XYZ file of C-alpha atoms in Angstrom:
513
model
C 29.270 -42.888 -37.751
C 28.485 -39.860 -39.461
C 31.307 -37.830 -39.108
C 32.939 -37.343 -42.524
C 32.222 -33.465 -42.331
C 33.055 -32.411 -38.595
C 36.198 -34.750 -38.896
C 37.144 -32.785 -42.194
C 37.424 -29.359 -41.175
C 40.951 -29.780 -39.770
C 41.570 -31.806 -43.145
C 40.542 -29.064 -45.506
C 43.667 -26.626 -44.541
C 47.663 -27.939 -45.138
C 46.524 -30.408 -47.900
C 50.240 -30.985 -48.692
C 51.064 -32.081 -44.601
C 47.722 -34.499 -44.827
C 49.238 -35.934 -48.152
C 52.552 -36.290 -46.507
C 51.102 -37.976 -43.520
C 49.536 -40.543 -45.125
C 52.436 -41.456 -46.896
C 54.148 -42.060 -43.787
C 51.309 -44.180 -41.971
C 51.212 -45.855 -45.440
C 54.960 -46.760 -44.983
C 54.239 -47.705 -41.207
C 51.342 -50.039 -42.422
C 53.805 -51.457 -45.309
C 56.279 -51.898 -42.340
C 53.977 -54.044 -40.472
C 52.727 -56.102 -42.745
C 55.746 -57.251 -43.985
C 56.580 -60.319 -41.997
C 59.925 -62.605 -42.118
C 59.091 -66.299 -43.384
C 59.034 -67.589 -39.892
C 55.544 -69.383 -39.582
C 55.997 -73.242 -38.570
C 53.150 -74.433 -41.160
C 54.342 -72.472 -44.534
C 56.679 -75.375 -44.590
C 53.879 -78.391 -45.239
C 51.853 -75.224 -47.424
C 54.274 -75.039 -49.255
C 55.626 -78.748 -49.606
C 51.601 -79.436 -50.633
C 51.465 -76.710 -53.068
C 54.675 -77.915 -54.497
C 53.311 -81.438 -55.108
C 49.826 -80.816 -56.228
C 51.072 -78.621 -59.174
C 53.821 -81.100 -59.643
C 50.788 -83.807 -59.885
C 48.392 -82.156 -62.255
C 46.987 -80.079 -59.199
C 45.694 -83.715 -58.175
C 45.678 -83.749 -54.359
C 46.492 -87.303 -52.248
C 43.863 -89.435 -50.762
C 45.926 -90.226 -47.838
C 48.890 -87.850 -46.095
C 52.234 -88.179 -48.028
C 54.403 -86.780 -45.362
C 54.014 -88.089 -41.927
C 55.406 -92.328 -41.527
C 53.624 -91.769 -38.226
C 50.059 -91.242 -39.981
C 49.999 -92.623 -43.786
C 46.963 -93.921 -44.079
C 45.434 -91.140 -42.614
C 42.685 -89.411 -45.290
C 43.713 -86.028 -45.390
C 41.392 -83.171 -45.947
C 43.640 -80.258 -46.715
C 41.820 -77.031 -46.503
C 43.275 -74.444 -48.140
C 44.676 -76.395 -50.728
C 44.005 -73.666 -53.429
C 46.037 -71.452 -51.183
C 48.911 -73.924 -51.266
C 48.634 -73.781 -54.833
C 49.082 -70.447 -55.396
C 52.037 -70.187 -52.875
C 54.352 -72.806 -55.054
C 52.514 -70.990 -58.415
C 54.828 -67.954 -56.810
C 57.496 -69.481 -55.211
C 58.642 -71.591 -58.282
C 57.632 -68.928 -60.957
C 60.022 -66.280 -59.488
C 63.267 -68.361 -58.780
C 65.408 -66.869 -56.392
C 63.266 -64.578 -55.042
C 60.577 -66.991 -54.443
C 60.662 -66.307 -51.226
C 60.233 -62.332 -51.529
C 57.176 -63.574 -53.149
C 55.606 -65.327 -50.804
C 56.448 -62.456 -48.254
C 54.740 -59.876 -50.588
C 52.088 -62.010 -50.959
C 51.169 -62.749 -47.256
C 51.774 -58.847 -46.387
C 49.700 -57.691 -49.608
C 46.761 -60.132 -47.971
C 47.124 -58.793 -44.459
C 46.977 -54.885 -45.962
C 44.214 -55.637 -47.977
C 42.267 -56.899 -45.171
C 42.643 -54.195 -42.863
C 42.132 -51.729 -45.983
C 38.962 -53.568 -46.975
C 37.740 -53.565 -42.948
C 38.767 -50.027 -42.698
C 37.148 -48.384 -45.648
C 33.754 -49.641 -44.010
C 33.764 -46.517 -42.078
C 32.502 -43.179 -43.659
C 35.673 -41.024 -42.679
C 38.774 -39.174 -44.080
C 41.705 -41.229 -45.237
C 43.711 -40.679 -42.619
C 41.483 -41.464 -39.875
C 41.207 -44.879 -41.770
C 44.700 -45.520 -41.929
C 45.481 -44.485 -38.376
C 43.263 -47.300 -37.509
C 45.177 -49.473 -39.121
C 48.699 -48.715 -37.943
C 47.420 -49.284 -34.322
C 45.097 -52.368 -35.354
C 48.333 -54.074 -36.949
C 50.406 -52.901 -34.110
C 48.214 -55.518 -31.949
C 48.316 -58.019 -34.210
C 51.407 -58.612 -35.317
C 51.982 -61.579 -33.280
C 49.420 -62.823 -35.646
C 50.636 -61.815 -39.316
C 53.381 -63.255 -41.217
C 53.382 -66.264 -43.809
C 49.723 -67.770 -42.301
C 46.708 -68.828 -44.530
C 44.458 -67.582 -41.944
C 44.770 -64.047 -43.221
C 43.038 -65.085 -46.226
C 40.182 -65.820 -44.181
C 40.173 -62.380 -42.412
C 39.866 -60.740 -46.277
C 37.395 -63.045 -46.548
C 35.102 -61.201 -43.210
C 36.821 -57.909 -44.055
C 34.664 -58.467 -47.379
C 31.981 -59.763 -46.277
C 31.476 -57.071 -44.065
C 32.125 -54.593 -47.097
C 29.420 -56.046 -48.582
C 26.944 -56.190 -45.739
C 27.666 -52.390 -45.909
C 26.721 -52.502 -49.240
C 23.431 -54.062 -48.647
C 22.459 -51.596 -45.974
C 22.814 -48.672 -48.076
C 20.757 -49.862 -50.345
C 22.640 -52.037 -52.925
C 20.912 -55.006 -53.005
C 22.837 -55.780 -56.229
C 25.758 -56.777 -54.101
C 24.178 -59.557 -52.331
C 24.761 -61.948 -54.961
C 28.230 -61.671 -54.653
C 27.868 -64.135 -51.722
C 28.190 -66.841 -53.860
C 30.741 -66.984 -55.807
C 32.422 -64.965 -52.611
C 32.163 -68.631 -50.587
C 32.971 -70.631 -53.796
C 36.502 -69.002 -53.811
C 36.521 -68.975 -49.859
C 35.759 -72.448 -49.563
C 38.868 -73.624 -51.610
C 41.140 -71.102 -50.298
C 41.116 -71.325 -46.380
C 38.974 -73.787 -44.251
C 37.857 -70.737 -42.182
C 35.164 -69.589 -44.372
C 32.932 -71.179 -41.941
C 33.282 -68.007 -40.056
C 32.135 -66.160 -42.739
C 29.211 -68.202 -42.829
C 28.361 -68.067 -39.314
C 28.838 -64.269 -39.653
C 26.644 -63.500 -42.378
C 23.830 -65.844 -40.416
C 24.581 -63.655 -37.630
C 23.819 -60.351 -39.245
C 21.104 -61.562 -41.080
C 19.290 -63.030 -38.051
C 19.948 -59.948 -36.375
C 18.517 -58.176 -38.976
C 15.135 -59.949 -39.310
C 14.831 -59.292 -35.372
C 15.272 -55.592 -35.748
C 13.338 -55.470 -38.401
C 10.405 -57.563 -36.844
C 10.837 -55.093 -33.275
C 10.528 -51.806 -35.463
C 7.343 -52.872 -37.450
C 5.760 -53.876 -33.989
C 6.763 -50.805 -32.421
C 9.015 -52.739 -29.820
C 11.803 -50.270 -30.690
C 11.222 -46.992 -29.736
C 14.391 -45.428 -30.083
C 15.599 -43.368 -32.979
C 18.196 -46.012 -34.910
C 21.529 -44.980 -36.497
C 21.855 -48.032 -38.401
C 19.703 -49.046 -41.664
C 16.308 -51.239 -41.134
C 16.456 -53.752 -44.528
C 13.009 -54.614 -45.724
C 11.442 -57.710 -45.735
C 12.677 -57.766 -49.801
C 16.068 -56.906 -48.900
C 16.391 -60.103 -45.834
C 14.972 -62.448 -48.654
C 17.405 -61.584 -51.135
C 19.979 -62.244 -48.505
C 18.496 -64.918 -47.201
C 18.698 -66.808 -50.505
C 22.052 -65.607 -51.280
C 23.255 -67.136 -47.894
C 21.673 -70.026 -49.373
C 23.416 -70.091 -52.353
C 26.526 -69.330 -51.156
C 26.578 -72.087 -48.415
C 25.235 -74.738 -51.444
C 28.502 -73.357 -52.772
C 30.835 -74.287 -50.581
C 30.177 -78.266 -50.969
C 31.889 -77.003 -55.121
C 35.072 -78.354 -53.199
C 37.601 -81.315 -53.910
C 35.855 -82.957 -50.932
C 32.348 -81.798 -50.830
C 30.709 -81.695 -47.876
C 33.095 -84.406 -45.752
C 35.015 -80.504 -46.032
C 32.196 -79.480 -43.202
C 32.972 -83.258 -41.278
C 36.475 -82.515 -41.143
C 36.252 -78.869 -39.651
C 33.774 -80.017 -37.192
C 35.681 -82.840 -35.645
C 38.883 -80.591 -35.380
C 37.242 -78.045 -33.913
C 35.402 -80.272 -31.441
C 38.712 -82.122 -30.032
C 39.046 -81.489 -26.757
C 42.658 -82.314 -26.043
C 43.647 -80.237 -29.710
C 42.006 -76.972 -27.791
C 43.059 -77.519 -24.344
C 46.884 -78.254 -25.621
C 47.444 -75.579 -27.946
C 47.951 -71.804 -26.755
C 46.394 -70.763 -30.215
C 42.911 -72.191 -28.958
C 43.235 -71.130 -25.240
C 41.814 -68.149 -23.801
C 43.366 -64.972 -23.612
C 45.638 -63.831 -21.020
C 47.585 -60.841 -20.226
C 50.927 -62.741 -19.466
C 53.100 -62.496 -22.480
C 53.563 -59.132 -25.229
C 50.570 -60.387 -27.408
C 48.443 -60.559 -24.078
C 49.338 -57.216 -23.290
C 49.351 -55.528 -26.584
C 45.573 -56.825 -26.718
C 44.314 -56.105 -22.964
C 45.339 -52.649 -24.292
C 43.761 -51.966 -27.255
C 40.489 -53.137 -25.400
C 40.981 -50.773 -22.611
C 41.694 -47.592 -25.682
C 38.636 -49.228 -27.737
C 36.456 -48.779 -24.304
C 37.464 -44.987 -23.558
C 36.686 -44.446 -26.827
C 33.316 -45.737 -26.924
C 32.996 -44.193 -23.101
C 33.880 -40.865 -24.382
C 32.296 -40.275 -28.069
C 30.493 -43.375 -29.119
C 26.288 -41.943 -28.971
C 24.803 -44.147 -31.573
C 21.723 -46.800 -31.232
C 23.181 -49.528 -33.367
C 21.952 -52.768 -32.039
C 23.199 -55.318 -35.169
C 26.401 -53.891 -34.788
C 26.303 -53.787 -30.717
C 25.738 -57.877 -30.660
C 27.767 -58.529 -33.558
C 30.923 -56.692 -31.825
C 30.490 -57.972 -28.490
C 30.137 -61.568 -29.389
C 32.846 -61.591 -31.521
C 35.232 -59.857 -28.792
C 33.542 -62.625 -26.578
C 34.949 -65.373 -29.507
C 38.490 -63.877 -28.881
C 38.898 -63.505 -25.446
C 37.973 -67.595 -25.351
C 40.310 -68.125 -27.805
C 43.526 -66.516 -29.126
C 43.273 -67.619 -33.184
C 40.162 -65.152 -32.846
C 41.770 -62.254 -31.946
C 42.812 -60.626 -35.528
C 39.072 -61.618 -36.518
C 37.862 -58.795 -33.365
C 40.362 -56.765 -34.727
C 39.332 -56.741 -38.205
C 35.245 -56.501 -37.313
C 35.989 -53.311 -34.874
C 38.523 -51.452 -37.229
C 35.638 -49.434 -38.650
C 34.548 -48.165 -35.166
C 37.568 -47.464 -34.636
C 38.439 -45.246 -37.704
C 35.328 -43.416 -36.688
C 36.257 -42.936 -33.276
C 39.516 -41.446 -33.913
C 37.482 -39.127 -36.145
C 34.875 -38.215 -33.794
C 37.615 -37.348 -30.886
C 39.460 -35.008 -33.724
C 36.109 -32.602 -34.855
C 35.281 -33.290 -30.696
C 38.326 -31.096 -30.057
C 38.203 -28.761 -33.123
C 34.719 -28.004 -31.974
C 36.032 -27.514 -28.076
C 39.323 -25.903 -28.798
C 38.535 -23.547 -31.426
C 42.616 -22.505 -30.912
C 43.271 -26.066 -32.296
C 41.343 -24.894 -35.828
C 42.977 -21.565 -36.239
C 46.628 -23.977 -35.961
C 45.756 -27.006 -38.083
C 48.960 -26.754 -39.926
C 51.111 -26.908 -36.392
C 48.834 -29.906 -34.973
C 49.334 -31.794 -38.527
C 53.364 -31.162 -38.430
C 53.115 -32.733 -34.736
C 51.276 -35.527 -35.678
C 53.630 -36.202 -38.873
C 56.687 -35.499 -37.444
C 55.619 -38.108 -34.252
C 54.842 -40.764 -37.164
C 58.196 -40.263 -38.824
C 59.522 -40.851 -35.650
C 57.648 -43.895 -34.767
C 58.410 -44.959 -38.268
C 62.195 -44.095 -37.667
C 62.222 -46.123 -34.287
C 61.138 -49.107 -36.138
C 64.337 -48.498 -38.359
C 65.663 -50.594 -41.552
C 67.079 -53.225 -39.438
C 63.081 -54.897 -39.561
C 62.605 -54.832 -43.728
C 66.513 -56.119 -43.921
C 65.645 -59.198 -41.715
C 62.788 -59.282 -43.731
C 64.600 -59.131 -47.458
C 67.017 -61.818 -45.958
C 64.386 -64.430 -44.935
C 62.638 -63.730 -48.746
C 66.179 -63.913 -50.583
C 68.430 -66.344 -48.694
C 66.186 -68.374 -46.230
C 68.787 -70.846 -45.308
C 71.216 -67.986 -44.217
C 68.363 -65.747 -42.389
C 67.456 -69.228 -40.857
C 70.955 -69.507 -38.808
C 69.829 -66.214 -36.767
C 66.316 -68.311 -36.053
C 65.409 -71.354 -33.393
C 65.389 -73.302 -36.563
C 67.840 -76.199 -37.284
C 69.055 -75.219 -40.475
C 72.716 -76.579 -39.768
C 71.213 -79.747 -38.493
C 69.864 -79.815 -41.956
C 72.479 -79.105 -43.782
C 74.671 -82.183 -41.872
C 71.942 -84.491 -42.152
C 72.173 -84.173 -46.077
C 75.520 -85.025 -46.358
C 75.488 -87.419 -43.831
C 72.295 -89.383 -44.715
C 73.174 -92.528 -45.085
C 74.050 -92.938 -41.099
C 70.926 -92.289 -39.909
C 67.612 -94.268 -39.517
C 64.407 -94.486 -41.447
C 62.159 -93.098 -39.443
C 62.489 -89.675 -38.188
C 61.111 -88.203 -34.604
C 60.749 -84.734 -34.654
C 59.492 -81.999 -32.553
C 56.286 -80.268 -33.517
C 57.308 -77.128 -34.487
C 60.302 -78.437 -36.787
C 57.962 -80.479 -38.946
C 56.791 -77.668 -41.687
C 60.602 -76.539 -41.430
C 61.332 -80.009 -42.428
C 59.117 -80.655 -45.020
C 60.492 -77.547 -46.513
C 64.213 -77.922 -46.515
C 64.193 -82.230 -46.431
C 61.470 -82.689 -49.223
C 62.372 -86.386 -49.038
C 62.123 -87.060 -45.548
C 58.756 -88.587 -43.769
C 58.479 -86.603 -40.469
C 56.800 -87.468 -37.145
C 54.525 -85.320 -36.735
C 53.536 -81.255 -38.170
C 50.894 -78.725 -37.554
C 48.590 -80.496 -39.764
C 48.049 -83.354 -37.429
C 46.866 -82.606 -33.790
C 43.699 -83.483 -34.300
C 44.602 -86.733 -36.243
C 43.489 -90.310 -34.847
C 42.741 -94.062 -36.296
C 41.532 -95.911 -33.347
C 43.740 -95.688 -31.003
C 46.557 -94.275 -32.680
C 45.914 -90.494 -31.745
C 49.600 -88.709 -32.700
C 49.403 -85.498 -31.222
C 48.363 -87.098 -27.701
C 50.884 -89.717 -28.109
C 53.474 -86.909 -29.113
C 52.408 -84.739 -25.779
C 53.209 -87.789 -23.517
C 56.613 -88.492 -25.369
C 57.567 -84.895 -23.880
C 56.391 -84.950 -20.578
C 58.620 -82.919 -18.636
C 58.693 -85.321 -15.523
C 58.678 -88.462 -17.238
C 58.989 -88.688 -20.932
C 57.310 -91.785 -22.400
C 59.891 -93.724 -24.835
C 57.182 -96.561 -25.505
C 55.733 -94.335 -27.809
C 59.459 -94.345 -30.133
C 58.816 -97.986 -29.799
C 55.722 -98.021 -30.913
C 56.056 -95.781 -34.397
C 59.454 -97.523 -34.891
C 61.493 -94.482 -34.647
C 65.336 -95.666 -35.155
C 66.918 -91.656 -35.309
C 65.699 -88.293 -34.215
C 66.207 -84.359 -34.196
C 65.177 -82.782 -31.057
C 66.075 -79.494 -29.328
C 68.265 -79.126 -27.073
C 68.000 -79.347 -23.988
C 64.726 -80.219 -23.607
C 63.153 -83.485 -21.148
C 63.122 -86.128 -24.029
C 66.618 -84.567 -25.472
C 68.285 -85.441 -21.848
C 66.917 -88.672 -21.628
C 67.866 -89.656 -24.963
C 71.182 -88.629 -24.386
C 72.200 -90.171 -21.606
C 69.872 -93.354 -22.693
C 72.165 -96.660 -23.349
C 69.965 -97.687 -26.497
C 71.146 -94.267 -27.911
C 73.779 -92.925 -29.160
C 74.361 -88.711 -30.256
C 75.742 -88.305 -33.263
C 75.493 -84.417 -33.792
C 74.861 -81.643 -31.478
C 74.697 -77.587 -31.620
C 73.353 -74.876 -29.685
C 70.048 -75.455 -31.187
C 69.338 -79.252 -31.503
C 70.611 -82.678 -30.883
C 70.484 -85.533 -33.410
C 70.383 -88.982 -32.056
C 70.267 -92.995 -33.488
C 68.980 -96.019 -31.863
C 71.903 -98.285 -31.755
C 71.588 -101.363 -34.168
């Protein structure tokens, strides 16, 4: 949106304020991003990266931490990612874990940065954007390899801005763009459906203007039938390079039958649609409502690429929850220019407002310092802990750190094979390196004939009527479950087992020999 110069005249006075103002939504961004080490999967990341460096970086044919699923053939996406994580966490020693926090938060800033510098207005405007873009998804940050994907679109699109400016040079970063994607995070599929997108959307515009079927004036570039082959070979390319993978193209079999399991989506929230119940709901249902007064008020352009791009991607997240950072990374941009179009809207209205820049700026800074204020040290402390002493910061979690801690120096009275709940396995993988767990975030869409784990795991916790059979059936002899749950009570009061340790968080029980 071609704002830049209306949306600078209340810039151009009270440089010093501006400069001071960014700093502070700089340090609210930096705030944000910065996540305590609380995501359920770093654990098996980690545990992975750990053991494929240990190896040579040669990765297993079969899964190496489950007793439930051995012979499984595990197709670990991101297993450059994992990599990289123990690359950090080993090379700086104690505070390994700062590392990985750093790293995580310097993925998630770089993202939104990337996304936000699409649009052609002031700094400020951009980072504005941001803070209330990160605001809505922080549900969604912290230690996940998904945000490398989302720098993977925020690029993508950077590029596609590229092109339509006239740099046709940048196309061929596409490539080697999808060769790094590919071995980083398994959802560069999404940048490959993306870039399809805007490229067939492209060829149609292009094909309605020549025959006249478009008779409006455009505010968005029309590529030439040069530029859409260049991109259209580049896509090529870039998709030939994504089979340059430890697994080739079984890579594209694996994604396709986890994302086609129908009990994996209807089970888990992350793949269910969107609802209001809940903060994250909320938070969302909100920034949709802003995003639409916005467009409502000040948005005047004929930008149909953009227009179908936007909308089906919104439609991708309200169907499922993992897409809602990717919505909020593809509309940053009209956002940024929003917030700058409502600004010269009311210089331009309220000519008072241009004769007191330097009052409205020392409002609007002194209402970020406060925001920034409210959010207080207590955030970056938890934060520091979690990086510096994990097994400490973990007592103030859900996580069964002293369950841990008692089952290493009690080891030898337990079983052989562990039941677990789902979200403990990463933890466990983590903290009891030599333990084979039950089951872990890897898995739910895991099945050998009829030996389907993350089904089986569901009925084992049925609230009315927990299904033991399906201890029986894995030969579970000991387990760590939290309390108070269905298959905790049962367990407990079962005659075949017996509790041998018990806290506010989770119960540990034994089959009896």
């Amino acid at each position: 949106m071609n704002v830049e110069a209306g949306a600078s005249m209340g810039l151009s006075s009270s440089r010093g304020i501006v400069i001071l103002l960014d700093l502070l939504l700089v340090a609210f961004i930096i705030n944000l991003v910065l996540q305590p080490l609380l995501e359920p999967d770093l654990g098996w990341h980690l545990r992975a990266g750990l053991d494929v460096v240990a190896h040579g970086w040669r990765l297993p044919d079969t899964d190496p931490y489950s007793h439930t699923m051995p012979d499984w053939h595990w197709v670990e996406h991101a297993w450059l990612t994992d990599g990289l994580l123990a690359l950090i966490y080993q090379g700086m020693g104690a505070f390994g874990g700062v590392g990985l926090i750093v790293f995580f938060g310097g993925v998630a800033g770089l993202a939104w940065w990337t996304a936000s510098g699409i649009a052609r207005v002031p700094r400020t405007y951009r980072l504005a954007a941001m803070v209330g873009s990160l605001w809505v998804a922080l549900p969604f940050l912290g230690a996940r390899t998904q945000l490398l994907s989302l720098l993977g679109v925020a690029v993508l699109l950077r590029v596609w801005a590229c092109i339509q400016q006239g740099h046709r040079q940048w196309v061929w970063t596409l490539p080697p763009l999808l060769l790094c994607w590919a071995n980083l995070h398994g959802g560069f599929t999404a940048g490959l459906f993306l870039m399809t997108l805007l490229l067939s959307l492209s060829l149609l515009l292009t094909m309605c203007v020549e025959r006249r079927f478009c008779r409006a004036a455009l505010d968005e570039p029309v590529l030439s039938w040069s530029d859409l082959g260049y991109c259209a070979i580049a896509l090529g390319l870039a998709a030939a390079a994504t089979a340059v993978n430890p697994y080739g193209w079984g890579l594209y079999v694996e994604i396709y039958d986890s994302l086609t399991d129908r009990f994996m989506l209807e089970t888990l929230r992350e793949w269910q649609p969107v609802s209001l119940e809940g903060w994250a709901g909320r938070a969302y249902g909100l920034y949709l409502a802003v995003l639409l007064c916005l467009v409502a008020g000040w948005y005047r352009r004929v930008e149909p690429v953009r227009w179908v791009m936007l909308l089906l991607v919104l439609g991708l997240s309200l169907r499922h929850w993992r897409n809602v950072t990717l919505f909020l990374v593809v509309s940053l941009p009209l956002v940024a220019e929003l917030l700058a179009a409502v600004a010269a809207s009311c210089l331009r209205r309220a000519p008072l407002l241009k004769e007191r820049t330097t009052p409205v700026l020392l409002v609007l800074t002194g209402a970020t310092a406060t925001a920034l204020y409210g959010q207080g040290l207590e955030h970056l402390d938890h934060v520091w802990q979690s990086g510096r002493a994990p097994e400490r910061y973990f007592e103030q979690t859900e996580y069964p750190i002293e369950a841990v801690r008692w089952i290493r120096s009690h080891r030898h009275e337990l079983g052989t094979r562990l039941y677990n709940d789902y979200g403990f396995g990463g933890f466990l993988l983590w903290h009891l390196p030599e333990e084979r767990i039950f089951i872990d975030g890897r898995m739910p869409a895991w099945r050998i004939h009829d030996r389907r784990i993350f089904q089986d795991y569901v009925e084992l916790n049925r609230d009315d009527a927990p299904q033991l059979a399906v201890l029986d059936r894995y030969g579970v002899d000991w387990g760590l479950i939290q309390r108070g749950t269905g298959l905790a009570k049962v367990l407990e009061g079962h005659q075949a087992w017996q509790t041998v340790y018990t806290d506010p968080k989770v119960v540990i029980v034994r089959r009896r020999s």
